[in-house]
Amino acid sequence: MNAPHDLSSVGAVKAQSAHFDQPLKLKGGATLPSYDIAYETYGTLNEAKSNAVLVCHALNASHHVAGYYEEDKANLGWWDNLVGPGKALDTNRFFVVGTNYIGSCFGSTGPASVNPATGKPWGADFPVVTVEDWVEAQARLAERLGIERFAAVIGGSLGAMQALQWTLSYPERIRHSIVIAAAPRLTPQNIAFNEVARQAIMTDPDFHGGHYYEKGVVPTRGLRIARMIGHITYISGEAMAEKFGRVLRRGQPGFDFDIDFEVESYLRYQGDKFSTYFDANTYLRITKALDYFDPAAEFGGSLSAALARAKAAFLVVSFKSDWRFTPARSREMVKALLDNRRIVSYLEIDAPGGHDAFLLEDPRYHNGLRAYFGNIAL
Amino acid sequence: MRAELDIIARWVPEKARVLDLGCGDGRLLRHLWQERQAPGYGVEIDDGAVLDCVTNDVNVLQVDLESGLSLFADRSFDCVILSETLQTIHRTELLMREMLRVGREVIVSFPNFGHWSARLQVALGRMPVSEALPYTWYETPNVHHCTIVDFEDLCRRLKVRIRERLALHEGRPVTLLPNLLGSLAMYRCTAD
């Protein structure tokens, strides 16, 4: 845990919220009449407004990217190892903005928010949102903050899909796109994992078709299983073997259905923890946002054609042990960028952490990001 | 290295699109950008060298040359450069074909194993160690040494047309008995 005197921490931060009355037309056809976006900022926007970096989060994170809250010092930002004074994404140099996507359960308007039309929580009526919708909302927040053009947009996994989408939705408003541990679209196998997670939630008797808030219950069992499935895919088999082996919790097989192996204990713990803080309706929607993301779809499946309108310089990073979004998926994006003669560098990091490696502190990875950010002109 | 950089810069036309395979820290690409305004990409596998490239603001792609150049479309570069890397490649023929597919022109340089000092050391019963071949046999990254004559045999086999050849020793061109007196060989080739 970073203590308050840690000079490489952005220190105590405060979450902020921006309200928008301008309706947001969503890709799925629905319209959000009004909405809030939760965000945090670190560092200072320079006079030329040329030093803003947007950090987009993945599945279960939030706008709390770095630092801690005065009232909850243990609550460190999810990318605190990357963002701070003197860190790879240096807040002495950059003005860093973390935003929470719409549909979340951490501050931005989502299924648990009150539907102005009914005065009750949206619940199942909250529309399905997409990566494109999130970028649209982020662009409006940028305007509100006086940022005409981001020096960079960065994210890992689902966050990286937003960083990529930015170059397509607003090619003039982003100079660098940093796309980490991503894929240009999900494989059927990826979608299959998401569908099992959704089924776990939707078949939980406490789900009530998504209107569980008013019943005063939470589909905990479904959320637990969804998280367990997710976790299996976030870490590599190798890392799992190293972390848990076949260690027996009770020293010997129990020949029953209590916890035998260490890995079972770990998954149950992760599932329990997750189900206490995450919202099931949000989980359903973000897995859909992942499934639907496919910029090549409207170009007959050609990613090269889809990326033709991107103007940004790109840094693409993948991890060899990531089997959720393998390096081959990142190379698809690199190839499409090369076909378009875009400026691109590609790092393929031989880190053992699996998909979650993008959250970890590997020196090859962080030094690469540090060097890249160091060359971004302000 | 300096002399080689200058020669490659002479061979690369202004504003040519270049691909530097085994680009190390990216100094050649930087040089070509500064001297010829030639934009390019480097391919490099070594983590430290890749980081140097990013630091030097050179486009670098961390992929393995041994698996070919599938990232690159046919004829997508004016020049593909393989500078002092040929001898480290396992699948030499595949890479040569791939380079000719991807680039209009190919520039290859390698340490000439036919240089008299290498011949002499082998004649005396030892694997050569020299400025051009600085590794002992048990720690060398080199797997496929060749001489100027050998390389030209391969070019004939692959129907590669040699447009220009230069042998160097200690940075100076060697015209007399290049396969004996040149320690570094440089070629500019095309596919037909």
mmCIF file of C-alpha atoms in Angstrom, chain A residues 315 320 331-332 334-335 337-339 341-350 363-364 367-369 371-372 375, chain B residues 17 41 44-45 47-48 50-51 53-63 70-73 75-77 104:
data_model
loop_
_atom_site.group_PDB
_atom_site.id
_atom_site.type_symbol
_atom_site.label_atom_id
_atom_site.label_comp_id
_atom_site.label_asym_id
_atom_site.label_seq_id
_atom_site.Cartn_x
_atom_site.Cartn_y
_atom_site.Cartn_z
ATOM 1 C CA LEU A 315 1.653 1.683 -29.641
ATOM 2 C CA LYS A 320 2.861 -13.875 -24.737
ATOM 3 C CA ARG A 331 -0.671 -8.545 -34.632
ATOM 4 C CA GLU A 332 -3.932 -8.401 -36.616
ATOM 5 C CA VAL A 334 -0.577 -4.079 -36.288
ATOM 6 C CA LYS A 335 -0.974 -5.563 -39.750
ATOM 7 C CA LEU A 337 -2.164 -0.340 -39.337
ATOM 8 C CA LEU A 338 0.834 -1.237 -41.514
ATOM 9 C CA ASP A 339 -1.490 -1.750 -44.472
ATOM 10 C CA ARG A 341 0.985 3.067 -43.438
ATOM 11 C CA ARG A 342 0.220 4.339 -39.968
ATOM 12 C CA ILE A 343 2.892 5.082 -37.415
ATOM 13 C CA VAL A 344 2.978 2.039 -35.162
ATOM 14 C CA SER A 345 5.238 0.263 -32.734
ATOM 15 C CA TYR A 346 4.474 -3.146 -31.322
ATOM 16 C CA LEU A 347 5.787 -4.724 -28.142
ATOM 17 C CA GLU A 348 5.266 -8.413 -27.475
ATOM 18 C CA ILE A 349 6.181 -8.885 -23.843
ATOM 19 C CA ASP A 350 7.249 -12.313 -22.646
ATOM 20 C CA PRO A 363 9.968 -3.664 -16.301
ATOM 21 C CA ARG A 364 10.009 -4.381 -20.068
ATOM 22 C CA ASN A 367 9.867 0.928 -19.426
ATOM 23 C CA GLY A 368 8.428 0.653 -22.927
ATOM 24 C CA LEU A 369 5.443 2.788 -21.952
ATOM 25 C CA ALA A 371 9.919 5.625 -23.226
ATOM 26 C CA TYR A 372 6.883 6.021 -25.481
ATOM 27 C CA ASN A 375 8.614 10.976 -26.803
ATOM 28 C CA ARG B 17 9.760 3.500 -47.348
ATOM 29 C CA TYR B 41 9.851 0.410 -39.411
ATOM 30 C CA GLU B 44 13.621 -6.603 -33.606
ATOM 31 C CA ILE B 45 13.178 -9.449 -31.155
ATOM 32 C CA ASP B 47 13.762 -6.718 -25.435
ATOM 33 C CA GLY B 48 16.613 -4.302 -24.704
ATOM 34 C CA VAL B 50 13.266 -2.833 -28.736
ATOM 35 C CA LEU B 51 13.250 -0.497 -25.754
ATOM 36 C CA CYS B 53 14.121 1.855 -30.481
ATOM 37 C CA VAL B 54 11.123 3.222 -28.579
ATOM 38 C CA THR B 55 13.457 5.578 -26.700
ATOM 39 C CA ASN B 56 14.999 6.667 -30.023
ATOM 40 C CA ASP B 57 11.507 7.343 -31.376
ATOM 41 C CA VAL B 58 11.856 4.726 -34.105
ATOM 42 C CA ASN B 59 8.870 2.570 -35.135
ATOM 43 C CA VAL B 60 9.693 -0.915 -33.979
ATOM 44 C CA LEU B 61 7.800 -4.191 -34.235
ATOM 45 C CA GLN B 62 8.745 -6.941 -31.815
ATOM 46 C CA VAL B 63 8.230 -10.031 -33.938
ATOM 47 C CA SER B 70 3.434 -12.052 -42.708
ATOM 48 C CA LEU B 71 2.713 -8.637 -41.187
ATOM 49 C CA PHE B 72 3.817 -6.955 -44.381
ATOM 50 C CA ALA B 73 1.945 -6.798 -47.651
ATOM 51 C CA ARG B 75 5.717 -4.747 -52.360
ATOM 52 C CA SER B 76 4.827 -2.520 -49.417
ATOM 53 C CA PHE B 77 8.374 -1.185 -49.028
ATOM 54 C CA ARG B 104 11.092 -3.638 -54.323
#
